[in-house]
């Protein structure tokens, strides 16, 4: 019986050893799976970080492109209107020339008229070459507050001039598409 017990004990021990080995193998496989899962999650995390960095890069690049376009447009506008102050300072001189031409044309001195006309045309062509244009408004046009400034209203001389421009008091000028001085007009009511 003792031998049976010993054999039985050895069998049980070997069974326990086998169970231990199975358990150890299972634990090892679980540990391997966890390590693999950690590696995969690390890869996934790196891929996610890479995607975020790519997104940031694309957004930054788009923002920079918009900045370049905006600054180049502002620069072009600045060059286009850089001489605006000088041209605005010359407008009263143009007005004085217009008034002088009216008065000189009333005199009988043809040489004086020709000389002043030459100077006036030279000044006018120089200002036009720098981009100055006269706003085209005349008596009888419909009044538009976007393109003219109404100084006063008077009773319309005729019914067809009601709500229209009766007289242009001061010429208006524009530089490119921008009006730098609105024409001053009288409208009929």
C-alpha positions as a printed Julia matrix, in Angstrom:
189×3 Matrix{Float64}:
   0.0     0.0     0.0
   2.81    2.26    0.73
   3.98    1.85   -2.82
   0.57    2.64   -4.11
   0.5     5.78   -2.04
   3.92    6.8    -3.24
   2.98    6.11   -6.83
  -0.27    7.95   -6.32
   1.57   10.9    -4.76
   4.07   10.97   -7.62
   1.23   10.87  -10.11
  -0.54   13.66   -8.34
   2.69   15.65   -8.21
   3.31   15.1   -11.87
  -0.27   16.16  -12.55
   0.27   19.22  -10.42
   3.5    19.94  -12.28
   1.69   19.55  -15.56
  -1.03   21.9   -14.34
   1.64   24.35  -13.25
   3.28   24.11  -16.65
  -0.05   24.65  -18.4
  -0.81   27.6   -16.16
   2.67   29.03  -16.71
   2.25   28.59  -20.48
  -1.13   30.33  -20.34
   0.3    33.16  -18.23
   3.15   33.51  -20.7
   0.76   33.67  -23.65
  -1.4    36.27  -21.85
   1.75   38.33  -21.1
   2.79   38.06  -24.77
  -0.68   39.19  -25.88
  -0.53   42.17  -23.5
   2.91   43.15  -24.8
   1.63   42.87  -28.37
  -1.44   44.93  -27.46
   0.8    47.57  -25.88
   2.95   47.62  -29.01
  -0.16   47.98  -31.17
  -1.56   50.72  -28.97
   1.83   52.47  -29.11
   1.75   52.2   -32.91
  -1.83   53.44  -32.99
  -0.87   56.32  -30.71
   2.07   57.22  -32.94
  -0.15   57.07  -36.02
  -2.71   59.3   -34.31
   0.04   61.76  -33.32
   1.31   61.74  -36.89
  -2.19   62.43  -38.23
  -2.59   65.33  -35.77
   0.75   66.81  -36.79
  -0.14   66.49  -40.48
  -3.44   68.27  -39.81
  -1.66   71.06  -37.92
   0.85   71.38  -40.75
  -1.85   71.61  -43.42
  -3.79   74.2   -41.43
  -0.66   76.26  -40.82
   0.29   76.03  -44.49
  -3.21   77.15  -45.58
  -3.11   80.02  -43.1
   0.29   81.09  -44.41
  -0.93   80.98  -48.01
  -3.92   83.16  -47.07
  -1.55   85.56  -45.29
   0.64   85.8   -48.4
  -2.35   86.49  -50.65
  -3.76   89.09  -48.27
  -0.47   90.95  -47.86
   0.24   90.94  -51.59
  -3.24   92.36  -52.25
  -2.72   95.02  -49.57
   0.66   95.86  -51.06
  -0.79   96.24  -54.56
  -3.56   98.47  -53.16
  -0.96  100.52  -51.3
   1.07  101.06  -54.47
  -2.08  101.93  -56.36
  -3.14  104.56  -53.84
   0.28  105.65  -52.52
   0.06  109.01  -54.25
  -3.51  109.65  -53.06
  -2.52  112.38  -50.59
  -0.49  114.25  -53.19
  -3.28  114.01  -55.73
  -5.84  115.21  -53.17
  -3.61  118.18  -52.41
  -3.54  119.0   -56.15
  -7.33  119.01  -56.54
  -7.81  122.6   -55.3
  -5.19  123.67  -57.85
  -7.24  121.97  -60.57
 -10.35  123.8   -59.32
  -8.5   127.12  -59.43
  -7.35  126.37  -62.97
 -10.94  125.61  -63.99
 -12.14  128.94  -62.59
  -9.19  130.77  -64.18
  -9.94  129.22  -67.57
 -13.53  130.47  -67.4
 -12.39  134.01  -66.56
  -9.51  134.09  -69.07
 -11.76  132.84  -71.86
 -13.93  135.94  -71.28
 -10.96  138.22  -71.97
  -9.79  139.01  -75.47
  -6.14  138.08  -74.88
  -5.67  134.96  -77.04
  -1.97  134.53  -76.16
  -2.74  134.48  -72.42
  -5.56  131.99  -73.0
  -3.3   129.7   -75.06
  -0.49  129.8   -72.45
  -2.78  129.0   -69.54
  -4.5   126.24  -71.56
  -1.1   124.62  -72.24
  -0.18  124.67  -68.54
  -3.64  123.41  -67.56
  -3.54  120.52  -70.05
  -0.04  119.55  -68.94
  -1.11  119.46  -65.27
  -4.25  117.55  -66.15
  -2.41  114.94  -68.27
   0.2   114.47  -65.51
  -2.5   113.81  -62.92
  -4.35  111.46  -65.29
  -1.1   109.54  -65.89
  -0.88  109.01  -62.11
  -4.36  107.43  -62.12
  -6.61  110.4   -61.36
  -9.96  110.38  -63.16
 -12.84  112.81  -63.06
 -16.17  111.42  -61.83
 -18.56  111.81  -64.75
 -21.66  113.58  -63.42
 -23.63  116.31  -65.16
 -26.88  118.21  -64.83
 -29.92  116.06  -65.49
 -28.4   112.82  -64.11
 -30.3   110.92  -61.45
 -28.87  111.64  -57.99
 -27.02  108.67  -56.45
 -25.61  109.18  -52.95
 -22.93  106.55  -53.63
 -21.3   108.75  -56.29
 -22.17  112.33  -55.32
 -22.66  114.54  -52.31
 -25.79  116.73  -52.22
 -25.03  120.2   -50.92
 -28.56  121.51  -51.05
 -31.97  121.04  -52.62
 -33.76  123.67  -54.62
 -37.16  123.69  -56.29
 -36.74  121.96  -59.63
 -36.86  124.39  -62.57
 -38.77  121.76  -64.58
 -40.71  118.67  -63.61
 -38.21  116.36  -65.31
 -35.41  117.55  -62.93
 -37.2   116.47  -59.73
 -34.87  114.14  -57.8
 -32.14  114.77  -60.36
 -28.97  116.83  -60.38
 -29.64  120.48  -61.23
 -26.07  121.8   -60.96
 -22.57  120.49  -60.25
 -20.84  122.84  -57.78
 -17.51  121.0   -57.47
 -16.08  118.22  -59.63
 -15.36  114.85  -58.11
 -12.32  112.69  -58.7
 -11.42  109.05  -58.28
  -8.14  107.2   -58.07
  -8.57  103.79  -59.66
 -11.9   102.5   -58.36
 -11.87  104.59  -55.19
 -13.51  108.01  -55.11
 -11.12  110.38  -53.36
 -13.41  113.41  -53.61
 -17.15  113.21  -54.2
 -18.69  115.71  -56.59
 -20.79  118.31  -54.79
 -24.16  118.81  -56.46
 -27.48  120.61  -56.11
 -30.57  118.46  -56.57
 -34.1   119.48  -57.51
 -37.11  118.67  -55.37
